[in-house]
C-alpha positions in Angstrom: 5.9 -12.4 4.4 5.5 -10.5 1.1 3.4 -7.8 2.7 6.2 -7.5 5.5 8.8 -6.9 3.1 11.7 -4.4 4.0 9.3 -1.6 3.3 7.4 -2.6 6.2 10.3 -2.5 8.5 11.4 0.7 7.0 8.5 2.4 7.7 8.2 1.2 11.5 11.5 2.6 12.1 10.7 5.8 10.3 7.4 6.4 12.5 8.6 4.5 15.9 12.3 5.3 16.4 13.0 8.1 14.3 9.7 9.9 14.3 9.0 8.8 18.2 5.3 9.1 17.1 3.3 9.4 20.4 -0.5 8.6 20.6 -2.7 11.7 19.9 -0.3 13.1 17.9 -0.9 14.1 14.2 1.1 12.1 11.3 1.1 13.1 7.9 2.6 11.2 5.4 3.5 12.1 1.8 3.4 9.3 -0.4 1.3 6.6 0.0 3.3 3.9 -1.7 4.6 0.7 -0.2 6.5 2.3 2.6 4.0 5.6 3.1 0.8 2.9 3.2 2.9 0.7 6.0 3.8 4.6 7.9 0.0 5.2 7.8 -0.7 1.9 9.3 1.9 1.9 11.8 1.0 5.4 12.8 -2.6 4.4 13.4 -1.8 2.0 15.4 0.7 3.6 17.3 -2.7 5.9 18.7 -1.7 8.7 15.9 -3.9 10.8 13.7 -2.7 10.3 10.2 -3.0 12.8 7.3 -2.3 10.6 3.9 -1.0 12.7 0.9 -0.8 11.2 -2.3 -2.0 12.0 -6.3 -4.1 8.6 -6.2 -7.2 7.6 -5.3 -7.1 4.1 -5.0 -3.6 4.8 -2.6 -5.6 7.2 -0.7 -8.8 4.8 -0.4 -6.2 2.2 1.0 -4.6 4.5 3.6 -7.9 5.5 4.7 -8.7 1.8 4.8 -5.3 1.6 6.8 -6.3 4.1 9.5 -5.7 7.7 8.2 -7.8 10.0 9.3 -7.6 12.5 7.0 -6.5 12.3 3.1 -5.1 15.0 0.8 -6.1 15.0 -2.9 -2.9 16.5 -4.3 -4.4 16.8 -7.7 -7.4 18.3 -6.6 -6.5 20.3 -3.8 -6.9 24.0 -3.7 -3.9 25.4 -2.8 -0.6 24.1 -1.2 -0.4 20.7 0.6 1.3 22.3 3.7 -2.0 24.8 3.8 -4.2 21.3 3.1 -2.5 19.5 6.1 -2.3 22.6 8.6 -6.3 23.2 7.8 -6.6 19.6 8.7 -4.6 19.6 11.7 -5.5 22.9 13.2 -2.1 24.3 12.6 0.3 21.5 11.1 1.7 18.0 11.9 3.5 17.2 14.8 5.6 14.5 12.8 5.7 14.9 9.1 7.5 11.9 6.5 8.6 11.8 3.0 8.1 8.3 2.0 8.3 9.4 -1.5 11.5 10.9 -1.7 11.4 14.0 -4.1 12.5 17.6 -3.9 8.7 18.8 -3.9 7.5 16.0 -1.4 10.3 16.5 0.8 10.1 20.3 1.1 5.7 19.8 1.4 6.8 17.6 4.3 8.9 20.4 6.0 6.2 23.2 5.6 3.4 20.8 6.6 4.6 21.0 10.3 3.8 22.8 13.3 6.4 24.5 15.9 8.9 22.1 17.1 7.8 19.1 14.7 9.6 16.6 13.3 10.4 15.9 9.8 11.3 12.2 8.9 12.9 11.6 5.4 12.4 8.1 4.6 12.4 8.3 0.4 15.6 8.3 -1.1 16.3 11.6 -2.9 18.2 10.6 -6.2 21.0 12.7 -7.4 19.2 13.4 -10.6 16.9 15.3 -8.8 19.3 17.4 -7.6 20.1 19.5 -4.1 16.4 19.7 -3.2 15.5 23.4 -1.3 15.4 22.9 2.0 12.8 25.9 3.4 15.4 26.6 6.3 14.4 29.6 7.0 10.9 27.7 8.5 13.0 25.2 10.0 14.8 27.6 12.3 12.1 29.8 12.9 10.0 27.0 14.1 12.7 25.4 15.5 11.9 22.1 13.5 13.9 18.7 13.6 15.3 17.0 10.2 15.9 13.5 11.1 16.7 10.8 8.4 15.7 7.4 8.6 17.4 4.1 6.5 16.0 0.6 7.1 15.7 -1.1 10.0 18.4 -3.8 11.8 16.8 -7.5 11.6 17.7 -7.5 15.4 15.3 -4.5 16.0 12.2 -6.7 14.9 11.0 -7.6 18.2 8.4 -4.8 18.7 7.3 -5.0 15.4 6.3 -8.5 15.3 5.0 -8.2 18.6 2.6 -6.2 16.9 1.8 -8.0 14.3 1.2 -11.4 16.2 -1.3 -9.5 18.3 -3.1 -8.0 15.1 -2.4 -4.6 15.8 -0.7 -4.6 12.4 -1.6 -6.3 9.4 0.7 -6.0 6.7 -0.7 -8.7 4.6 -3.6 -6.3 3.9 -1.2 -4.2 1.7 -0.6 -7.1 -0.9 -3.8 -5.8 -3.5 -2.6 -8.0 -6.1 -0.9 -11.7 -6.9 0.3 -11.9 -10.6 1.9 -14.2 -12.6 5.3 -13.6 -14.7 2.9 -13.3 -17.8 1.1 -10.1 -16.1 4.4 -8.6 -15.2 4.7 -6.4 -18.3 1.4 -4.7 -18.0 1.6 -4.3 -13.9 5.2 -2.4 -14.8 3.5 -0.2 -17.6 0.8 1.3 -14.9 3.0 1.8 -12.1 3.9 5.4 -12.9 0.6 5.8 -13.2 -0.3 4.9 -9.3 -3.6 2.8 -10.6 -2.7 -0.2 -8.9 -2.2 0.9 -5.4 -0.9 -1.3 -2.5 1.8 -4.0 -3.2 2.1 -6.3 -6.3 3.2 -9.8 -5.6 4.5 -11.9 -8.2 4.1 -15.6 -8.2 6.5 -17.3 -11.3 4.5 -20.4 -10.6 1.3 -19.0 -11.0 -0.6 -20.3 -14.2 -1.3 -17.6 -16.8 -4.1 -15.9 -17.5 -6.6 -17.1 -19.8 -6.0 -15.9 -23.3 -2.5 -14.5 -22.4 
């Protein structure tokens, strides 16, 4: 249940209902946090070829474990992310998801698409980030589709749960750490760096670590 959460359902709707990912298509996932890693797993299970994009080596290692065919490390990539995705996919992704939610990842996702590609905005863009600059010239020239995706209603869970029951989706694998309340401050301090990767579950009644 902890692995499933709202993040997995959100990713499922973004990939399946909004992105309408088909077998054999290239799917780029920008941002491999909980939602992004879920999207990688779901797209791979749908038969797509996945390009995972992130700055965290641990997140990318998890993405590869969950089915990503190509991993793009933003910190060590020469040139732009869009160029790296285009090189990996032979001209751009059919579907690209911004699972993080920043002006930079939004633009990179759109620029990663091939002609007639679909961009799915999953990550929320906070008002503090300002109005993102959408590369509308590319949207027009390549006849791209821009789609939003927000959560998933409970009555739509049946197809997702069927795949979980069949074992083709393993949301439990997203959980990489289980900690007690005593370890929460340290876990929070490392969130910004992306060093933990995956999903951390807090068990309030878990015995404290020795020496804490």
